[in-house]
Structures are given as C-alpha cells and as structure tokens.
mmCIF file of N, CA and C in Angstrom:
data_model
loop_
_atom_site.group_PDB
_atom_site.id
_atom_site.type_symbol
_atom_site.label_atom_id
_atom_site.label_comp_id
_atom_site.label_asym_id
_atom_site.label_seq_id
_atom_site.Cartn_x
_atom_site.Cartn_y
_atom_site.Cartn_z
ATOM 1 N N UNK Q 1 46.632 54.350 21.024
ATOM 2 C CA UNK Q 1 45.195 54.537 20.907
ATOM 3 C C UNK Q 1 44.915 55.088 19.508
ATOM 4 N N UNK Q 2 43.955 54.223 19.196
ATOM 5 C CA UNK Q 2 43.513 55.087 17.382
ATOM 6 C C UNK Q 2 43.159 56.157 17.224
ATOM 7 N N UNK Q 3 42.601 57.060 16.494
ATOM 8 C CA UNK Q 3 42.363 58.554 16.224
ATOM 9 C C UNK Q 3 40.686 58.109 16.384
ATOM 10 N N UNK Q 4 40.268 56.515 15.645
ATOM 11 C CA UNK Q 4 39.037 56.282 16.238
ATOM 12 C C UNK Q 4 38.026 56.302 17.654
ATOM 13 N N UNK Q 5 39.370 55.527 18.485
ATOM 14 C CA UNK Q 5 38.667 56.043 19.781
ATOM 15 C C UNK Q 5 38.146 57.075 20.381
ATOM 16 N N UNK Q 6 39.669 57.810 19.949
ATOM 17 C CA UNK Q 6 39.635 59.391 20.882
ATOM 18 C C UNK Q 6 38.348 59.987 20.552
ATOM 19 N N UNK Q 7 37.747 60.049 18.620
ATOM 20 C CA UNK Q 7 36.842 61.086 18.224
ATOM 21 C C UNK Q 7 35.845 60.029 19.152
ATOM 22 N N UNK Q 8 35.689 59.220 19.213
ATOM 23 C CA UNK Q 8 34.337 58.976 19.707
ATOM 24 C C UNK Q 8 34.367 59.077 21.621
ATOM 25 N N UNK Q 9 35.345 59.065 21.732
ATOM 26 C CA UNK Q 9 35.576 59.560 23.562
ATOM 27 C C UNK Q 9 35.047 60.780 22.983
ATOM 28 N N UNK Q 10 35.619 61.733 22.487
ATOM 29 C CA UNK Q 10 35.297 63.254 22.320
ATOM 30 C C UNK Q 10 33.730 63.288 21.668
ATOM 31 N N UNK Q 11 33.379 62.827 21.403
ATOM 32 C CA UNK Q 11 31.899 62.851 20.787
ATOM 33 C C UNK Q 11 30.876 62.617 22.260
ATOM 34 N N UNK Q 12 31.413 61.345 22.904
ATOM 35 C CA UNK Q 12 30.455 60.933 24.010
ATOM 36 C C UNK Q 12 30.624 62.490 25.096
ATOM 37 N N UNK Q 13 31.644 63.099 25.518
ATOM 38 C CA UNK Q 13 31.855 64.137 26.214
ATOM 39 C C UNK Q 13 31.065 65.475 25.226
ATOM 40 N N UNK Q 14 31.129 65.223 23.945
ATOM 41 C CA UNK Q 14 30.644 66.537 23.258
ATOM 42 C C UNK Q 14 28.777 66.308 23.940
ATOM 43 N N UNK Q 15 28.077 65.284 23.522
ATOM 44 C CA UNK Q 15 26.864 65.107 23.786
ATOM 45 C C UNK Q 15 26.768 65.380 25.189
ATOM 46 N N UNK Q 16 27.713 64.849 25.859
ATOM 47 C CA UNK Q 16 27.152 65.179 27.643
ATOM 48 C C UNK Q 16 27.121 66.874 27.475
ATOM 49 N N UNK Q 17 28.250 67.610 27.151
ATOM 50 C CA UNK Q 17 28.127 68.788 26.969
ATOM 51 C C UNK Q 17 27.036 69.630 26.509
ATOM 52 N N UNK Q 18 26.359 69.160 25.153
ATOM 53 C CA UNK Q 18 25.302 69.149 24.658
ATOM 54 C C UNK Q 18 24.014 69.432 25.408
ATOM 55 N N UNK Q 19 24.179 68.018 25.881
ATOM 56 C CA UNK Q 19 23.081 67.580 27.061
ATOM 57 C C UNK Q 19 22.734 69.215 28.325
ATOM 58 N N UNK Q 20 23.456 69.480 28.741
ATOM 59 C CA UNK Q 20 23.997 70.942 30.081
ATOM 60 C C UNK Q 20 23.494 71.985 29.024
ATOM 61 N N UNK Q 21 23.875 72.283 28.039
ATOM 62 C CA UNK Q 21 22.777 73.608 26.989
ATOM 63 C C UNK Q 21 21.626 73.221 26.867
ATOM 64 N N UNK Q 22 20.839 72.297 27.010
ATOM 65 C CA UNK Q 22 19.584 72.555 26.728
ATOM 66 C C UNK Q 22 18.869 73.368 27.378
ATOM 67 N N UNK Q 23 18.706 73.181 29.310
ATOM 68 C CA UNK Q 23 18.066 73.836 30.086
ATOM 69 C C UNK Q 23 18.621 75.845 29.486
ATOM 70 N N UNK Q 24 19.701 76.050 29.178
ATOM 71 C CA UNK Q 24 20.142 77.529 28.859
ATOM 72 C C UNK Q 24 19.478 77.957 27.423
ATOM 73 N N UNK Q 25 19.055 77.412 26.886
ATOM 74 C CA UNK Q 25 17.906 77.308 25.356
ATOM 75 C C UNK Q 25 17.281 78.131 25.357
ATOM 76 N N UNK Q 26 16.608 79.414 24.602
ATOM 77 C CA UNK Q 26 15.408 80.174 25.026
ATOM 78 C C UNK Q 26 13.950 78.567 24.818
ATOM 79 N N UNK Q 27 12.828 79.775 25.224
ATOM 80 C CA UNK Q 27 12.017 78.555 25.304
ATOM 81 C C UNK Q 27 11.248 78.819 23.541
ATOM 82 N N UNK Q 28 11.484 79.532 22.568
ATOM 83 C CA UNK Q 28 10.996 79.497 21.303
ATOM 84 C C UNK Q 28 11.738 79.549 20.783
ATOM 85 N N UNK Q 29 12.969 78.417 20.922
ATOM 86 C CA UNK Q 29 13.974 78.070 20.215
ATOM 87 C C UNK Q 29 13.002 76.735 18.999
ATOM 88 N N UNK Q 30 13.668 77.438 17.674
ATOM 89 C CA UNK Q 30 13.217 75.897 16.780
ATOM 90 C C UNK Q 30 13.941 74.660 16.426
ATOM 91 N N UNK Q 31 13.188 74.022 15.767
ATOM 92 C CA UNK Q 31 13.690 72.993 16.320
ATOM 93 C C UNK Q 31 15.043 72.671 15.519
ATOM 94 N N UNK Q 32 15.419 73.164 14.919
ATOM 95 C CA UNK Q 32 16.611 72.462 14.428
ATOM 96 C C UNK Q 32 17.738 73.645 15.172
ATOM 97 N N UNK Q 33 17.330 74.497 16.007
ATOM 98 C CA UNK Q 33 18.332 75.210 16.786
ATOM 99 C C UNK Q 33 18.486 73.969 17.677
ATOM 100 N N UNK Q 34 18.320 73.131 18.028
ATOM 101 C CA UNK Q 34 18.589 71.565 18.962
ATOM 102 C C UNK Q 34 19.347 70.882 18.806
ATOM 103 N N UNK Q 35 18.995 70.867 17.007
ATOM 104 C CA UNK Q 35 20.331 69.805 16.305
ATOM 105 C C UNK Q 35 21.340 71.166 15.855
ATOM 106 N N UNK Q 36 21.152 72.056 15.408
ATOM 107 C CA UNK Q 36 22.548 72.749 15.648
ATOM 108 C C UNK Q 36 23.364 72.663 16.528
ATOM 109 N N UNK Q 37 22.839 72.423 18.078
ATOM 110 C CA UNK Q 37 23.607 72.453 19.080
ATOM 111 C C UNK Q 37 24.175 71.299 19.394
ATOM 112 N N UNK Q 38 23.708 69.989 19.172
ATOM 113 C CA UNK Q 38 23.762 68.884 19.175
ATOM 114 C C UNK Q 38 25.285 68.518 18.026
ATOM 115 N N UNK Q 39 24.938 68.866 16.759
ATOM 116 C CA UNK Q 39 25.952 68.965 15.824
ATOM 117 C C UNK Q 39 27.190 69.651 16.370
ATOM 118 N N UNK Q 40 27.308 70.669 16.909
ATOM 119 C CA UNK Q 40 28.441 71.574 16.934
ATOM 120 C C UNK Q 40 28.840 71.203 18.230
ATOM 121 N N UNK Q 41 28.087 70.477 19.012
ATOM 122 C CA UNK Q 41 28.912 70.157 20.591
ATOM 123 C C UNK Q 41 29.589 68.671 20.397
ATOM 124 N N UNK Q 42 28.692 67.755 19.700
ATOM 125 C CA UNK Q 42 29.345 66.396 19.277
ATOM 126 C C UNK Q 42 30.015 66.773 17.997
ATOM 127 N N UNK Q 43 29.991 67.217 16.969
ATOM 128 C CA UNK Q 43 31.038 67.009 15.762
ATOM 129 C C UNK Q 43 32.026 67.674 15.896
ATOM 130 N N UNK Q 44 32.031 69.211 16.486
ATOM 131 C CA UNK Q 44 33.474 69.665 16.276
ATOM 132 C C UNK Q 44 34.392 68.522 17.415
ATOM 133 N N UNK Q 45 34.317 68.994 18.496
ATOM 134 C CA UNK Q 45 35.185 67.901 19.050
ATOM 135 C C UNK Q 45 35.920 66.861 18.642
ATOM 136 N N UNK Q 46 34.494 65.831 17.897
ATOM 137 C CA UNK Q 46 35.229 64.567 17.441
ATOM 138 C C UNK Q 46 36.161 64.421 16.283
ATOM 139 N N UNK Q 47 35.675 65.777 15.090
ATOM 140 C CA UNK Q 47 36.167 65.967 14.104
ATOM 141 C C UNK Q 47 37.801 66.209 14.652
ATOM 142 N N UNK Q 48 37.904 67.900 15.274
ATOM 143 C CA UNK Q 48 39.367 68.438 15.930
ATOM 144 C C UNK Q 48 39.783 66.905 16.429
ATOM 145 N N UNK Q 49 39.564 66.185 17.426
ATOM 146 C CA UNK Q 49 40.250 65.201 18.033
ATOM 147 C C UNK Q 49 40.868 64.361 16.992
ATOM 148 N N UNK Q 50 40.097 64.164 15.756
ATOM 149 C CA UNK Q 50 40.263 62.756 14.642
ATOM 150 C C UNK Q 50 41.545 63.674 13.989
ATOM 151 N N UNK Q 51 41.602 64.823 14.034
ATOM 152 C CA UNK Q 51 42.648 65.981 13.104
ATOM 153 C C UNK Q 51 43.603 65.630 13.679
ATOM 154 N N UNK Q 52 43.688 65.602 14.950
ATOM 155 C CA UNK Q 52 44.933 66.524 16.044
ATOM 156 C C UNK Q 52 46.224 65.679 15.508
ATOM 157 N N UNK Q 53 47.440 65.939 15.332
ATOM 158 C CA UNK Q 53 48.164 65.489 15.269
ATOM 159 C C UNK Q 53 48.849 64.433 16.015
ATOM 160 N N UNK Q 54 49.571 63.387 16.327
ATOM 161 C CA UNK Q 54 49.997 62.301 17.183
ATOM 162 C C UNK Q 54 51.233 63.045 18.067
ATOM 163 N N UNK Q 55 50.864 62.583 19.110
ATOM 164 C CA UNK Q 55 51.898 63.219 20.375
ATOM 165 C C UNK Q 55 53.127 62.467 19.813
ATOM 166 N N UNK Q 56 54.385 63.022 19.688
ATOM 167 C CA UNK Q 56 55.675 62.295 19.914
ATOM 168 C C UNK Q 56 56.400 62.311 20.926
ATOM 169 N N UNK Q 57 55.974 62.579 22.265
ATOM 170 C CA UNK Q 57 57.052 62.847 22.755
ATOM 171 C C UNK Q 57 56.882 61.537 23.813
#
C-alpha cells in the first residue's frame, strides 16, 4: 500500500473525527477556530501517516 493511500485513509478518519468536535465547540467560537480544528484533525494524521516509517516485519 502507498504512503498515498494511507494519508488519505487517515485524512478521511481525521475529518470524521473533526466532524464529533463540532457539537463540543463553545457557541462564540470564530470562525477560523473551525478551520483550526478541521486542519489539525485532518492534517496531522495524514501528514504523521505519510512520515511513518514502512513496517518490515
């Protein structure tokens, strides 16, 4: 499997994740506190996953 797939498996799971923080949000959250959360639940993931080293065993 490519390092491509995985980040984007890990991206689609980061957004569902994403998705479950919104309702926990205060309600005078602004708006780019949304895409912060959005960014840091989909990019780290996909980024770490695209890093991770290849299993050898």
């Amino acid at each position: 499997m490519n390092p491509y797939s995985k980040a984007i498996g890990a991206a689609v799971g980061g957004a569902l994740v994403g998705s479950a923080g919104l309702p926990v949000m205060p309600n005078d959250t602004p708006w780019y506190g949304y895409i912060l959360l959005y960014a840091v639940s989909i990019g780290l993931p996909a980024l770490l996953t695209y890093l991770a080293p290849k299993n050898t065993a």
